[in-house]
Coordinates of N, CA and C in Angstrom, one line a residue:
X1 N -60.2 19.2 27.2 CA -59.3 18.9 28.3 C -59.7 17.7 29.0
X2 N -58.8 17.0 29.5 CA -59.0 15.7 30.3 C -59.7 16.0 31.6
X3 N -60.9 15.4 31.8 CA -61.7 15.7 33.0 C -61.0 15.3 34.2
X4 N -60.2 14.2 34.2 CA -59.5 13.7 35.3 C -58.4 14.7 35.7
X5 N -57.8 15.3 34.7 CA -56.7 16.2 35.0 C -57.1 17.5 35.8
X6 N -58.4 17.7 35.8 CA -58.9 18.9 36.5 C -59.3 18.6 37.9
X7 N -59.2 17.3 38.3 CA -59.5 16.9 39.7 C -58.5 17.5 40.7
X8 N -58.9 18.1 41.8 CA -57.9 18.5 42.8 C -57.2 17.3 43.4
X9 N -55.9 17.5 43.8 CA -55.2 16.4 44.2 C -55.8 15.7 45.5
X10 N -56.5 16.5 46.3 CA -57.2 16.0 47.5 C -58.3 15.0 47.1
X11 N -58.8 15.0 45.9 CA -59.8 14.1 45.4 C -59.1 12.9 44.7
X12 N -58.1 13.3 43.8 CA -57.4 12.4 43.0 C -56.6 11.3 43.8
X13 N -55.9 11.7 44.8 CA -55.1 10.8 45.5 C -55.9 9.7 46.2
X14 N -56.9 9.9 47.0 CA -57.7 8.8 47.5 C -58.3 7.9 46.4
X15 N -58.8 8.6 45.4 CA -59.5 7.9 44.3 C -58.5 6.9 43.6
X16 N -57.3 7.4 43.3 CA -56.3 6.6 42.6 C -55.7 5.6 43.6
X17 N -55.6 5.9 44.9 CA -55.1 4.9 45.8 C -56.1 3.7 45.8
X18 N -57.4 4.0 45.9 CA -58.4 2.9 45.9 C -58.3 2.1 44.6
X19 N -58.2 2.8 43.5 CA -58.1 2.2 42.2 C -56.9 1.3 42.1
X20 N -55.8 1.9 42.6 CA -54.5 1.1 42.6 C -54.6 -0.1 43.4
X21 N -55.3 0.0 44.6 CA -55.5 -1.2 45.4 C -56.2 -2.3 44.7
X22 N -57.3 -1.9 44.0 CA -58.1 -2.9 43.2 C -57.3 -3.5 42.1
X23 N -56.5 -2.6 41.4 CA -55.7 -3.1 40.3 C -54.6 -4.1 40.9
X24 N -53.9 -3.7 42.0 CA -52.9 -4.5 42.5 C -53.4 -5.9 43.1
X25 N -54.6 -5.8 43.7 CA -55.2 -7.0 44.2 C -55.6 -7.9 43.1
X26 N -56.2 -7.4 42.1 CA -56.5 -8.2 40.9 C -55.3 -8.7 40.2
X27 N -54.3 -7.9 40.0 CA -53.1 -8.3 39.3 C -52.4 -9.4 40.0
X28 N -52.2 -9.3 41.3 CA -51.5 -10.4 42.0 C -52.3 -11.6 42.2
X29 N -53.7 -11.5 42.2 CA -54.5 -12.6 42.3 C -54.4 -13.4 41.0
X30 N -54.5 -12.7 39.9 CA -54.3 -13.3 38.6 C -52.9 -13.9 38.4
X31 N -51.9 -13.3 38.9 CA -50.6 -13.9 38.9 C -50.5 -15.2 39.6
X32 N -51.1 -15.2 40.8 CA -51.2 -16.5 41.6 C -51.9 -17.6 40.8
X33 N -53.0 -17.2 40.2 CA -53.8 -18.2 39.4 C -52.9 -18.7 38.2
X34 N -52.2 -17.8 37.6 CA -51.4 -18.1 36.4 C -50.3 -19.1 36.8
X35 N -49.7 -18.8 37.9 CA -48.6 -19.7 38.4 C -49.2 -21.1 38.8
X36 N -50.3 -21.1 39.4 CA -51.0 -22.4 39.7 C -51.3 -23.2 38.5
X37 N -51.8 -22.5 37.4 CA -52.1 -23.2 36.2 C -50.8 -23.7 35.5
X38 N -49.7 -23.0 35.6 CA -48.5 -23.4 35.0 C -47.9 -24.6 35.8
X39 N -48.0 -24.6 37.1 CA -47.5 -25.7 37.9 C -48.2 -27.0 37.7
X40 N -49.5 -26.9 37.5 CA -50.3 -28.1 37.3 C -50.6 -28.4 35.8
X41 N -49.8 -27.7 34.9 CA -49.9 -27.9 33.5 C -51.3 -27.7 32.9
X42 N -51.9 -26.6 33.3 CA -53.3 -26.2 32.9 C -53.2 -25.7 31.5
X43 N -54.3 -25.1 31.1 CA -54.5 -24.6 29.7 C -53.5 -23.5 29.4
X44 N -52.7 -23.6 28.4 CA -51.7 -22.5 28.1 C -52.5 -21.3 27.5
X45 N -53.6 -21.6 26.9 CA -54.4 -20.5 26.3 C -54.9 -19.6 27.5
X46 N -55.4 -20.2 28.6 CA -55.8 -19.5 29.7 C -54.7 -18.8 30.4
X47 N -53.5 -19.4 30.5 CA -52.3 -18.7 31.0 C -52.0 -17.5 30.2
X48 N -52.0 -17.6 28.9 CA -51.7 -16.4 28.0 C -52.8 -15.3 28.2
X49 N -54.1 -15.7 28.3 CA -55.1 -14.7 28.4 C -55.0 -14.0 29.7
X50 N -54.8 -14.7 30.8 CA -54.6 -14.1 32.1 C -53.4 -13.2 32.1
X51 N -52.3 -13.6 31.5 CA -51.1 -12.7 31.5 C -51.4 -11.4 30.7
X52 N -52.0 -11.6 29.6 CA -52.2 -10.4 28.7 C -53.3 -9.5 29.4
X53 N -54.3 -10.0 30.0 CA -55.3 -9.2 30.7 C -54.7 -8.5 31.9
X54 N -53.9 -9.1 32.7 CA -53.4 -8.4 33.9 C -52.4 -7.4 33.5
X55 N -51.6 -7.6 32.5 CA -50.6 -6.6 32.0 C -51.4 -5.4 31.4
X56 N -52.4 -5.7 30.6 CA -53.2 -4.6 30.0 C -53.9 -3.7 31.1
X57 N -54.4 -4.4 32.1 CA -55.2 -3.7 33.1 C -54.2 -2.8 34.0
X58 N -53.1 -3.3 34.4 CA -52.2 -2.5 35.2 C -51.6 -1.4 34.4
X59 N -51.3 -1.7 33.2 CA -50.7 -0.6 32.3 C -51.7 0.5 32.1
X60 N -52.9 0.1 31.8 CA -53.9 1.2 31.6 C -54.2 2.0 32.8
X61 N -54.2 1.3 34.0 CA -54.5 2.0 35.2 C -53.3 3.0 35.6
X62 N -52.1 2.5 35.4 CA -51.0 3.4 35.7 C -50.9 4.5 34.7
X63 N -51.2 4.3 33.5 CA -51.2 5.3 32.4 C -52.2 6.4 32.7
X64 N -53.4 6.0 33.1 CA -54.4 6.9 33.5 C -54.0 7.7 34.7
X65 N -53.4 7.1 35.7 CA -52.9 7.9 36.8 C -51.8 8.8 36.4
X66 N -51.0 8.4 35.5 CA -49.9 9.3 35.1 C -50.4 10.6 34.3
X67 N -51.5 10.4 33.6 CA -52.1 11.5 33.0 C -52.6 12.6 34.0
X68 N -53.0 12.1 35.1 CA -53.5 13.1 36.2 C -52.4 13.8 36.8
X69 N -51.3 13.1 37.1 CA -50.1 13.7 37.7 C -49.4 12.8 38.6
X70 N -48.2 13.3 39.1 CA -47.4 12.4 39.9 C -48.0 12.0 41.2
X71 N -48.9 12.8 41.8 CA -49.5 12.4 43.1 C -50.4 11.2 42.8
X72 N -51.2 11.3 41.8 CA -52.1 10.2 41.5 C -51.4 8.9 41.1
X73 N -50.3 9.0 40.4 CA -49.5 7.9 40.0 C -48.8 7.2 41.3
X74 N -48.3 8.1 42.1 CA -47.7 7.6 43.4 C -48.8 6.9 44.3
X75 N -50.0 7.5 44.3 CA -51.1 6.9 45.1 C -51.5 5.6 44.5
X76 N -51.6 5.5 43.2 CA -52.0 4.2 42.5 C -50.9 3.1 42.8
X77 N -49.7 3.5 42.7 CA -48.6 2.6 43.0 C -48.7 2.1 44.5
X78 N -48.9 3.0 45.4 CA -49.0 2.6 46.8 C -50.2 1.7 47.1
X79 N -51.3 2.0 46.4 CA -52.5 1.1 46.5 C -52.2 -0.3 45.9
X80 N -51.5 -0.3 44.8 CA -51.2 -1.6 44.2 C -50.3 -2.4 45.1
X81 N -49.3 -1.8 45.8 CA -48.4 -2.5 46.7 C -49.2 -3.0 47.9
X82 N -50.2 -2.2 48.4 CA -51.0 -2.7 49.5 C -51.8 -3.9 49.1
X83 N -52.3 -3.9 47.8 CA -53.1 -5.1 47.3 C -52.1 -6.3 47.2
X84 N -50.9 -6.0 46.8 CA -49.9 -7.1 46.7 C -49.6 -7.7 48.1
X85 N -49.4 -6.8 49.1 CA -49.1 -7.2 50.4 C -50.2 -8.1 51.0
X86 N -51.5 -7.7 50.7 CA -52.6 -8.5 51.2 C -52.7 -9.9 50.6
X87 N -52.4 -10.0 49.3 CA -52.4 -11.3 48.6 C -51.3 -12.1 49.1
X88 N -50.1 -11.6 49.3 CA -49.0 -12.3 49.8 C -49.2 -12.8 51.2
X89 N -49.8 -11.9 52.1 CA -50.1 -12.3 53.5 C -51.1 -13.4 53.5
X90 N -52.1 -13.3 52.7 CA -53.2 -14.3 52.6 C -52.7 -15.6 52.3
X91 N -51.8 -15.7 51.3 CA -51.4 -17.0 50.8 C -50.1 -17.5 51.6
X92 N -49.5 -16.7 52.4 CA -48.4 -17.2 53.2 C -49.0 -18.0 54.4
X93 N -50.2 -17.5 54.9 CA -50.8 -18.1 56.0 C -51.5 -19.4 55.6
X94 N -51.9 -19.5 54.4 CA -52.6 -20.8 53.9 C -51.5 -21.8 53.6
X95 N -51.8 -23.1 53.8 CA -50.8 -24.2 53.5 C -50.6 -24.3 52.0

């Protein structure tokens, strides 16, 4: 049996919220770096690697959360959206 599936939701929700936050923060940081590379015509190999890595990481994280249950998946999504909001706010304030 999946060890994560036996976690009570009171433990799983904060755990997956924090994990989702880290995934979201990393995903949108990598997206920002990817767009910066594209705009200044950087290495297309690095663009491809960043794109594949961020897609694989977020897919694996959400898949793992889905295995635990809808509460964990919702918490991971909410955490990822908080990470996104922080990245957007950080870069809107910067010139």
